[in-house]
Coordinates of N, CA and C and ligand atoms in Angstrom, one line a residue:
X327 N -10.0 -7.3 -8.0 CA -11.3 -7.7 -8.4 C -11.3 -9.0 -9.1
X328 N -12.3 -9.7 -9.0 CA -12.4 -11.0 -9.7 C -12.6 -10.9 -11.2
X329 N -12.7 -12.0 -11.9 CA -12.8 -11.9 -13.3 C -14.2 -12.5 -13.8
X330 N -14.5 -12.2 -15.0 CA -15.7 -12.8 -15.6 C -16.9 -11.9 -15.4
X331 N -17.7 -11.8 -16.4 CA -19.0 -11.1 -16.3 C -20.0 -11.9 -15.6
X332 N -20.8 -11.3 -14.7 CA -21.8 -12.1 -14.0 C -23.0 -12.2 -15.0
X333 N -23.7 -13.3 -14.9 CA -24.9 -13.5 -15.8 C -26.0 -14.0 -15.0
X334 N -27.2 -13.8 -15.5 CA -28.4 -14.4 -14.9 C -29.0 -15.4 -15.8
X335 N -29.5 -16.5 -15.2 CA -30.2 -17.5 -16.0 C -31.4 -16.9 -16.6
X336 N -31.6 -17.2 -17.9 CA -32.8 -16.7 -18.6 C -34.0 -17.7 -18.3
X337 N -35.0 -17.3 -17.7 CA -36.1 -18.3 -17.4 C -36.7 -18.9 -18.6
X338 N -36.6 -18.2 -19.7 CA -37.2 -18.8 -21.0 C -36.2 -19.8 -21.6
X339 N -35.1 -20.0 -21.1 CA -34.1 -21.0 -21.5 C -33.3 -20.5 -22.7
X340 N -33.3 -19.2 -23.0 CA -32.5 -18.7 -24.1 C -31.1 -18.3 -23.6
X341 N -30.5 -17.4 -24.3 CA -29.1 -17.0 -24.0 C -29.2 -16.2 -22.6
X342 N -28.2 -16.5 -21.8 CA -28.2 -15.8 -20.5 C -28.1 -14.2 -20.7
X343 N -28.8 -13.5 -19.9 CA -28.8 -12.0 -20.0 C -27.6 -11.5 -19.1
X344 N -27.1 -10.4 -19.6 CA -26.0 -9.8 -18.8 C -26.5 -8.8 -17.8
X345 N -25.8 -8.8 -16.7 CA -26.2 -7.8 -15.7 C -25.4 -6.5 -15.9
X346 N -26.0 -5.4 -15.8 CA -25.3 -4.1 -16.0 C -24.3 -4.0 -14.8
X347 N -23.2 -3.2 -15.0 CA -22.2 -3.1 -14.0 C -22.7 -2.5 -12.7
X348 N -22.1 -2.9 -11.6 CA -22.3 -2.4 -10.3 C -21.1 -1.6 -10.0
X349 N -21.2 -0.3 -9.8 CA -20.0 0.6 -9.6 C -20.2 1.2 -8.2
X350 N -19.2 1.0 -7.4 CA -19.2 1.6 -6.0 C -18.2 2.8 -6.0
X351 N -18.7 3.9 -5.7 CA -17.9 5.1 -5.6 C -17.8 5.6 -4.2
X352 N -16.6 5.7 -3.6 CA -16.5 6.1 -2.2 C -15.4 7.2 -2.2
X353 N -15.4 7.8 -1.1 CA -14.4 8.9 -0.9 C -14.9 9.8 0.2
X354 N -14.1 10.6 0.8 CA -14.6 11.4 1.9 C -15.7 12.4 1.5
X355 N -16.6 12.7 2.4 CA -17.6 13.7 2.2 C -17.0 15.0 1.8
X356 N -17.5 15.7 0.8 CA -17.0 16.9 0.4 C -16.0 16.8 -0.8
X357 N -15.7 15.6 -1.2 CA -14.7 15.4 -2.3 C -15.4 15.6 -3.6
X358 N -16.7 15.7 -3.7 CA -17.4 15.9 -4.9 C -17.9 14.7 -5.7
X359 N -18.1 13.6 -4.9 CA -18.6 12.4 -5.6 C -19.9 12.5 -6.3
X360 N -20.8 13.2 -5.7 CA -22.2 13.3 -6.3 C -22.1 14.2 -7.5
X361 N -21.3 15.3 -7.4 CA -21.2 16.2 -8.5 C -20.6 15.4 -9.7
X362 N -19.6 14.6 -9.4 CA -18.9 13.8 -10.4 C -19.8 12.9 -11.1
X363 N -20.6 12.2 -10.3 CA -21.5 11.2 -10.9 C -22.6 11.9 -11.7
X364 N -23.1 13.0 -11.2 CA -24.2 13.8 -12.0 C -23.6 14.2 -13.3
X365 N -22.3 14.7 -13.2 CA -21.7 15.2 -14.5 C -21.6 14.0 -15.5
X366 N -21.2 12.8 -15.0 CA -21.1 11.7 -15.9 C -22.4 11.3 -16.5
X367 N -23.4 11.2 -15.6 CA -24.8 10.7 -16.1 C -25.3 11.8 -17.0
X368 N -25.0 13.1 -16.8 CA -25.5 14.1 -17.7 C -24.9 14.0 -19.1
X369 N -23.8 13.4 -19.2 CA -23.2 13.2 -20.6 C -24.1 12.3 -21.5
X370 N -24.8 11.4 -20.8 CA -25.7 10.4 -21.6 C -24.8 9.5 -22.5
X371 N -23.6 9.3 -22.1 CA -22.7 8.5 -23.0 C -22.8 7.0 -22.7
X372 N -23.4 6.7 -21.5 CA -23.5 5.2 -21.1 C -24.8 5.1 -20.4
X373 N -25.4 3.9 -20.5 CA -26.7 3.7 -19.7 C -26.4 3.5 -18.2
X374 N -26.5 4.5 -17.5 CA -26.1 4.6 -16.1 C -27.2 5.2 -15.2
X375 N -27.3 4.8 -14.0 CA -28.1 5.6 -13.0 C -27.4 5.5 -11.7
X376 N -27.7 6.6 -10.8 CA -27.2 6.6 -9.5 C -28.3 6.0 -8.6
X377 N -27.9 5.1 -7.8 CA -28.9 4.5 -6.8 C -29.3 5.6 -5.8
X378 N -30.6 5.9 -5.6 CA -31.0 6.8 -4.6 C -31.0 6.0 -3.2
X379 N -30.1 6.3 -2.3 CA -29.9 5.6 -1.1 C -30.8 6.2 0.0
X380 N -30.9 5.5 1.1 CA -31.7 5.9 2.2 C -30.9 6.4 3.4
X381 N -31.4 7.4 4.1 CA -30.7 7.9 5.2 C -31.7 8.3 6.3
X382 N -31.1 8.3 7.6 CA -32.0 8.8 8.7 C -31.6 10.3 8.9
X383 N -30.6 10.9 8.2 CA -30.3 12.3 8.5 C -31.4 13.2 7.8
X384 N -31.4 14.4 8.3 CA -32.4 15.4 7.7 C -32.0 15.9 6.4
X385 N -32.9 16.3 5.5 CA -32.5 16.8 4.2 C -31.7 18.2 4.5
X386 N -30.7 18.4 3.7 CA -30.1 19.7 3.7 C -30.9 20.6 2.8
X387 N -30.8 22.0 3.0 CA -31.5 22.9 2.1 C -31.2 22.5 0.6
X388 N -32.3 22.4 -0.1 CA -32.1 22.2 -1.6 C -32.2 20.7 -1.9
X389 N -32.1 19.8 -1.0 CA -32.1 18.4 -1.3 C -33.6 18.0 -1.4
X390 N -33.9 17.3 -2.5 CA -35.3 16.9 -2.8 C -35.4 15.4 -2.4
X391 N -36.4 15.1 -1.5 CA -36.6 13.7 -1.1 C -36.9 12.8 -2.3
X392 N -36.3 11.7 -2.4 CA -36.5 10.8 -3.5 C -35.5 11.0 -4.6
X393 N -34.9 12.2 -4.6 CA -33.8 12.5 -5.6 C -32.5 12.5 -5.0
X394 N -32.3 13.2 -3.9 CA -31.0 13.2 -3.2 C -30.9 11.9 -2.4
X395 N -31.9 11.6 -1.6 CA -32.0 10.4 -0.7 C -33.5 10.1 -0.5
X396 N -33.7 8.9 -0.1 CA -35.0 8.6 0.6 C -34.7 8.9 2.1
X397 N -35.6 9.7 2.7 CA -35.4 10.1 4.1 C -36.3 9.2 4.9
X398 N -35.7 8.4 5.7 CA -36.4 7.5 6.6 C -36.2 7.7 8.0
X399 N -37.2 7.3 8.8 CA -37.0 7.4 10.3 C -36.1 6.2 10.7
X400 N -35.6 6.2 11.9 CA -34.8 5.1 12.4 C -35.6 3.8 12.4
X401 N -36.9 3.9 12.7 CA -37.8 2.7 12.8 C -38.0 2.1 11.3
X402 N -38.2 3.0 10.3 CA -38.3 2.5 9.0 C -37.1 1.8 8.5
X403 N -35.9 2.4 8.9 CA -34.6 1.8 8.5 C -34.5 0.4 9.1
X404 N -34.8 0.3 10.4 CA -34.6 -1.0 11.1 C -35.5 -2.0 10.5
X405 N -36.7 -1.6 10.1 CA -37.7 -2.5 9.5 C -37.1 -3.0 8.1
X406 N -36.6 -2.1 7.3 CA -36.1 -2.5 6.0 C -34.9 -3.5 6.2
X407 N -34.1 -3.3 7.2 CA -33.0 -4.2 7.4 C -33.6 -5.6 7.8
X408 N -34.5 -5.5 8.7 CA -35.1 -6.8 9.2 C -35.8 -7.6 8.1
X409 N -36.3 -6.9 7.1 CA -37.0 -7.6 6.0 C -36.0 -8.0 4.9
X410 N -34.8 -7.8 5.1 CA -33.8 -8.1 4.1 C -33.8 -7.2 2.8
X411 N -34.3 -6.0 3.0 CA -34.5 -5.2 1.8 C -33.2 -4.3 1.5
X412 N -32.2 -4.4 2.4 CA -31.0 -3.5 2.1 C -29.9 -4.3 1.5
X413 N -29.3 -3.8 0.5 CA -28.1 -4.4 -0.1 C -26.9 -4.2 0.8
X414 N -26.8 -3.1 1.4 CA -25.8 -2.8 2.4 C -26.3 -1.6 3.2
X415 N -25.7 -1.5 4.4 CA -26.0 -0.3 5.2 C -24.9 0.0 6.2
X416 N -24.8 1.2 6.7 CA -23.8 1.5 7.6 C -24.2 2.7 8.5
X417 N -23.6 2.8 9.7 CA -23.8 3.9 10.5 C -22.7 4.9 10.2
X418 N -23.0 6.0 9.7 CA -21.9 7.0 9.2 C -21.8 8.1 10.2
X419 N -20.6 8.5 10.5 CA -20.3 9.6 11.5 C -20.8 9.2 12.9
X420 N -21.1 7.9 13.1 CA -21.6 7.5 14.4 C -23.0 8.1 14.8
X421 N -23.7 8.6 13.9 CA -24.9 9.3 14.2 C -26.1 8.7 13.4
X422 N -26.0 8.7 12.1 CA -27.1 8.4 11.2 C -26.8 7.1 10.4
X423 N -27.9 6.5 10.0 CA -27.8 5.3 9.2 C -28.0 5.7 7.7
X424 N -27.2 5.0 6.9 CA -27.3 5.2 5.5 C -27.3 3.8 4.8
X425 N -28.0 3.6 3.8 CA -28.0 2.3 3.2 C -28.7 2.3 1.8
X426 N -28.4 1.2 1.1 CA -28.8 1.0 -0.3 C -30.0 0.0 -0.4
X427 N -31.2 0.5 -0.7 CA -32.3 -0.5 -0.9 C -32.0 -1.3 -2.2
X428 N -32.3 -2.6 -2.1 CA -32.1 -3.5 -3.2 C -32.9 -3.0 -4.4
X429 N -34.1 -2.5 -4.1 CA -34.9 -2.1 -5.2 C -34.3 -1.0 -6.1
X430 N -33.3 -0.3 -5.6 CA -32.6 0.7 -6.3 C -31.5 0.2 -7.3
X431 N -31.3 -1.2 -7.2 CA -30.2 -1.7 -7.9 C -30.6 -2.9 -8.8
X432 N -31.2 -3.9 -8.2 CA -31.3 -5.2 -8.9 C -32.0 -5.2 -10.3
X433 N -33.2 -4.6 -10.3 CA -34.0 -4.5 -11.5 C -33.3 -3.8 -12.6
X434 N -32.6 -2.7 -12.3 CA -31.9 -1.9 -13.3 C -30.8 -2.7 -13.9
X435 N -30.0 -3.4 -13.0 CA -28.9 -4.2 -13.5 C -29.4 -5.3 -14.5
X436 N -30.5 -5.9 -14.1 CA -31.1 -7.0 -14.9 C -31.5 -6.5 -16.3
X437 N -31.7 -5.1 -16.5 CA -32.0 -4.6 -17.7 C -30.8 -4.0 -18.5
X438 N -29.6 -4.3 -17.9 CA -28.4 -3.9 -18.6 C -27.9 -2.5 -18.2
X439 N -28.6 -1.9 -17.2 CA -28.2 -0.5 -16.9 C -27.1 -0.6 -15.7
X440 N -26.1 0.2 -15.9 CA -25.1 0.3 -14.8 C -25.6 1.1 -13.7
X441 N -25.4 0.6 -12.5 CA -25.9 1.3 -11.3 C -24.7 1.7 -10.4
X442 N -24.7 3.1 -10.1 CA -23.6 3.6 -9.3 C -24.0 3.8 -7.9
X443 N -23.3 3.2 -6.9 CA -23.6 3.5 -5.5 C -22.6 4.5 -5.0
X444 N -23.0 5.6 -4.5 CA -22.1 6.6 -3.9 C -22.3 6.4 -2.4
X445 N -21.4 5.6 -1.9 CA -21.5 5.2 -0.5 C -20.2 5.3 0.3
X446 N -20.2 5.1 1.6 CA -19.0 5.3 2.4 C -18.2 4.0 2.4
X447 N -17.0 4.1 2.9 CA -16.0 3.0 2.8 C -16.5 1.7 3.5
X448 N -17.4 1.9 4.6 CA -17.9 0.7 5.3 C -18.8 -0.1 4.3
X449 N -19.7 0.7 3.6 CA -20.6 0.1 2.7 C -19.9 -0.5 1.5
X450 N -18.8 0.1 1.1 CA -18.0 -0.4 0.0 C -17.4 -1.8 0.4
X451 N -17.0 -1.9 1.7 CA -16.5 -3.1 2.2 C -17.5 -4.2 2.2
X452 N -18.7 -3.9 2.5 CA -19.8 -4.9 2.5 C -20.0 -5.4 1.0
X453 N -20.1 -4.4 0.1 CA -20.3 -4.8 -1.3 C -19.1 -5.7 -1.8
X454 N -17.9 -5.4 -1.4 CA -16.8 -6.2 -1.7 C -16.9 -7.7 -1.3
X455 N -17.5 -7.9 -0.1 CA -17.7 -9.2 0.4 C -18.9 -9.9 -0.3
X456 N -19.9 -9.1 -0.6 CA -21.2 -9.7 -1.2 C -21.1 -10.0 -2.6
X457 N -20.3 -9.1 -3.3 CA -20.3 -9.2 -4.8 C -18.8 -9.3 -5.3
X458 N -18.1 -10.3 -4.8 CA -16.7 -10.4 -5.3 C -16.7 -10.7 -6.8
X459 N -15.9 -9.9 -7.5 CA -15.8 -10.1 -9.0 C -16.9 -9.5 -9.7
X460 N -17.9 -9.0 -9.0 CA -19.2 -8.5 -9.7 C -19.4 -7.0 -9.5
X461 N -18.3 -6.3 -9.2 CA -18.5 -4.9 -9.1 C -17.1 -4.2 -9.3
X462 N -17.2 -2.9 -9.6 CA -16.0 -2.1 -9.8 C -16.0 -1.1 -8.7
X463 N -14.9 -1.0 -7.9 CA -14.9 0.0 -6.8 C -13.9 1.1 -7.1
X464 N -14.4 2.3 -6.9 CA -13.5 3.5 -7.2 C -13.5 4.4 -6.0
X465 N -12.3 4.8 -5.6 CA -12.2 5.8 -4.5 C -11.8 7.1 -5.1
X466 N -12.5 8.2 -4.7 CA -12.2 9.5 -5.2 C -11.4 10.3 -4.1
X467 N -10.2 10.7 -4.5 CA -9.4 11.5 -3.6 C -9.5 13.0 -3.8
X468 N -9.4 13.7 -2.7 CA -9.4 15.2 -2.9 C -8.0 15.6 -3.4
X469 N -7.8 16.7 -4.0 CA -6.4 17.2 -4.4 C -5.6 17.4 -3.2
X470 N -6.2 17.9 -2.1 CA -5.5 18.1 -0.8 C -6.5 18.1 0.3
X471 N -6.0 17.7 1.5 CA -7.0 17.6 2.6 C -7.7 18.9 3.0
X472 N -6.9 20.0 2.9 CA -7.5 21.3 3.2 C -8.7 21.7 2.3
X473 N -8.6 21.1 1.1 CA -9.7 21.4 0.2 C -11.0 20.8 0.7
X474 N -11.0 19.7 1.4 CA -12.2 19.1 2.0 C -12.9 20.1 2.9
X475 N -12.1 20.7 3.8 CA -12.6 21.7 4.8 C -13.3 22.8 4.0
X476 N -12.7 23.4 3.0 CA -13.3 24.5 2.2 C -14.6 24.0 1.6
X477 N -14.6 22.8 1.1 CA -15.9 22.4 0.4 C -17.0 22.1 1.4
X478 N -16.6 21.6 2.6 CA -17.6 21.4 3.6 C -18.1 22.7 4.2
X479 N -17.2 23.7 4.3 CA -17.6 25.0 4.8 C -18.6 25.7 3.8
X480 N -18.3 25.4 2.6 CA -19.2 26.0 1.5 C -20.6 25.5 1.6
X481 N -20.8 24.4 2.3 CA -22.2 23.8 2.4 C -22.9 24.5 3.6
X482 N -22.2 25.3 4.4 CA -22.8 26.0 5.5 C -23.2 25.1 6.7
X483 N -22.4 24.1 6.8 CA -22.7 23.1 8.0 C -22.1 23.7 9.2
X484 N -22.6 23.4 10.4 CA -22.1 23.8 11.7 C -20.7 23.3 11.9
X485 N -19.9 24.0 12.7 CA -18.5 23.7 12.9 C -18.3 22.3 13.4
X486 N -19.2 21.9 14.4 CA -19.1 20.6 15.0 C -19.2 19.5 14.0
X487 N -20.2 19.7 13.1 CA -20.5 18.7 12.0 C -19.3 18.6 11.0
X488 N -18.8 19.8 10.7 CA -17.6 19.8 9.8 C -16.4 19.0 10.4
X489 N -16.2 19.3 11.7 CA -15.1 18.6 12.4 C -15.3 17.1 12.4
X490 N -16.5 16.7 12.7 CA -16.9 15.2 12.7 C -16.6 14.6 11.3
X491 N -17.1 15.3 10.3 CA -16.9 14.8 8.9 C -15.4 14.7 8.5
X492 N -14.6 15.7 9.0 CA -13.2 15.7 8.7 C -12.5 14.5 9.4
X493 N -13.0 14.2 10.6 CA -12.4 13.1 11.3 C -12.7 11.8 10.6
X494 N -14.0 11.6 10.1 CA -14.4 10.5 9.3 C -13.5 10.4 8.1
X495 N -13.3 11.6 7.4 CA -12.5 11.6 6.2 C -11.1 11.1 6.3
X496 N -10.5 11.4 7.5 CA -9.1 10.9 7.7 C -9.1 9.4 7.7
X497 N -10.1 8.8 8.4 CA -10.1 7.3 8.4 C -10.4 6.8 7.0
X498 N -11.3 7.4 6.2 CA -11.6 6.9 4.9 C -10.4 7.0 4.0
X499 N -9.7 8.1 4.0 CA -8.5 8.3 3.1 C -7.5 7.2 3.3
X500 N -7.4 6.7 4.6 CA -6.4 5.7 4.9 C -6.8 4.3 4.2
X501 N -8.0 4.2 3.7 CA -8.5 2.9 3.2 C -8.6 3.0 1.7
X502 N -8.1 4.0 1.0 CA -8.2 4.1 -0.5 C -7.6 2.9 -1.2
X503 N -6.6 2.3 -0.6 CA -5.9 1.2 -1.3 C -6.8 -0.1 -1.3
X504 N -7.9 -0.1 -0.6 CA -8.8 -1.3 -0.7 C -9.6 -1.3 -2.0
X505 N -9.5 -0.2 -2.8 CA -10.4 -0.1 -3.9 C -9.7 -0.5 -5.2
X506 N -10.5 -0.9 -6.2 CA -10.0 -1.3 -7.5 C -9.2 -0.2 -8.1
X507 N -9.8 1.0 -8.1 CA -9.2 2.1 -8.8 C -9.3 3.4 -7.9
X508 N -8.3 4.3 -8.0 CA -8.3 5.5 -7.3 C -8.3 6.7 -8.3
X509 N -9.1 7.7 -8.2 CA -8.9 8.8 -9.0 C -9.0 10.1 -8.2
X510 N -8.3 11.1 -8.7 CA -8.2 12.4 -8.0 C -9.2 13.4 -8.6
X511 N -10.0 14.1 -7.8 CA -10.9 15.0 -8.3 C -10.4 16.4 -8.1
X512 N -9.4 16.8 -8.9 CA -8.9 18.1 -8.9 C -9.7 19.0 -9.9
X513 N -9.9 18.4 -11.0 CA -10.6 19.1 -12.1 C -11.8 18.3 -12.5
X514 N -13.0 18.9 -12.5 CA -14.2 18.1 -12.6 C -14.3 17.4 -14.0
X515 N -13.9 18.1 -15.1 CA -14.0 17.5 -16.4 C -13.0 16.4 -16.6
X516 N -11.8 16.5 -16.1 CA -10.8 15.5 -16.2 C -11.2 14.3 -15.3
X517 N -11.8 14.5 -14.2 CA -12.2 13.4 -13.3 C -13.4 12.6 -13.9
X518 N -14.3 13.4 -14.6 CA -15.4 12.8 -15.2 C -15.0 11.9 -16.4
X519 N -14.0 12.4 -17.2 CA -13.4 11.7 -18.3 C -12.8 10.3 -17.7
X520 N -12.1 10.4 -16.6 CA -11.4 9.2 -16.1 C -12.5 8.2 -15.6
X521 N -13.5 8.7 -14.9 CA -14.5 7.8 -14.4 C -15.3 7.2 -15.6
X522 N -15.5 8.0 -16.6 CA -16.2 7.4 -17.8 C -15.4 6.3 -18.5
X523 N -14.1 6.5 -18.5 CA -13.3 5.4 -19.1 C -13.3 4.2 -18.3
X524 N -13.3 4.3 -17.0 CA -13.3 3.1 -16.1 C -14.6 2.4 -16.3
X525 N -15.7 3.1 -16.3 CA -17.0 2.4 -16.4 C -17.2 1.9 -17.8
X526 N -16.7 2.5 -18.8 CA -16.8 2.0 -20.2 C -16.1 0.6 -20.2
X527 N -14.9 0.6 -19.6 CA -14.1 -0.7 -19.6 C -14.9 -1.7 -18.9
X528 N -15.6 -1.4 -17.8 CA -16.4 -2.4 -17.1 C -17.5 -2.9 -17.9
X529 N -18.2 -2.1 -18.7 CA -19.2 -2.5 -19.6 C -18.6 -3.5 -20.6
X530 N -17.4 -3.2 -21.1 CA -16.7 -4.1 -22.1 C -16.4 -5.4 -21.4
X531 N -15.9 -5.3 -20.2 CA -15.5 -6.6 -19.5 C -16.6 -7.5 -19.4
X532 N -17.8 -6.9 -19.3 CA -19.0 -7.7 -19.1 C -19.7 -8.1 -20.4
X533 N -19.0 -7.8 -21.5 CA -19.5 -8.3 -22.8 C -20.5 -7.4 -23.4
X534 N -20.6 -6.1 -23.0 CA -21.6 -5.2 -23.6 C -20.9 -4.6 -24.8
Ligands
5GP262 P1 -23.9 12.9 3.3 O1 -24.6 13.0 4.7 O2 -22.8 13.9 3.2 O3 -24.9 13.0 2.2 O4 -23.2 11.5 3.2 C1 -22.4 11.0 4.2 C2 -21.7 9.8 3.7 O5 -22.6 8.7 3.6 C3 -21.0 9.9 2.4 O6 -19.7 9.3 2.4 C4 -22.0 9.1 1.5 O7 -21.3 8.6 0.4 C5 -22.4 8.0 2.4 N1 -23.6 7.3 2.0 C6 -24.7 7.8 1.3 N2 -25.6 6.9 1.1 C7 -25.0 5.7 1.6 C8 -25.5 4.4 1.6 O8 -26.5 4.0 1.1 N3 -24.7 3.5 2.2 C9 -23.5 3.8 2.8 N4 -22.8 2.8 3.3 N5 -23.0 5.1 2.7 C10 -23.8 6.0 2.1

């Protein structure tokens, strides 16, 4: 990762304001990224929010629109891309589109809030190109590959969907070394501690 905190020019001509950290968290589906991020945000120890991203997939039972995701049609998604409203986007599992609306990120960072993107490795690759030196990327590893199948089965997904996700996961695990940091999610509290330390260091690096 590059060096130096990014700054925005202050239109009033005063001291430049600092941008809150941009944190990219990736890892195979089922590894517990969302649970980890919710646990960290629940601690209230740092000014952080998770960007609510957009997807064309259907909500799973219990997922609340606008909280888990913004659920868009393919047409809405294409329009948002065409209007330059997406910070990044990717076709995940070869079926659905997923992407981060800029409105979920830019205004918060300008107010000094750290924004966490829980996105796939393709999206992480786009952020790496677009924001060199201006983000921290973290890959979350499962303690063992078999653990992923257990966690996906626990969500009650159909077998074909589980197999497709495991195939995607194999490809993702092979790309862990493209990330700034890798952490293992064997124990939720320990992984939350580790993530909190990394993000606290990123705030410090940016002069907060
Ligand atoms: P799921 O369908 O299990 O919620 O998510 C499937 C994958 O898409 C996960 O790896 C998740 O992190 C990723 N994902 C969710 N939102 C986005 C996004 O906005 N952009 C990208 N590139 N990936 C996303």
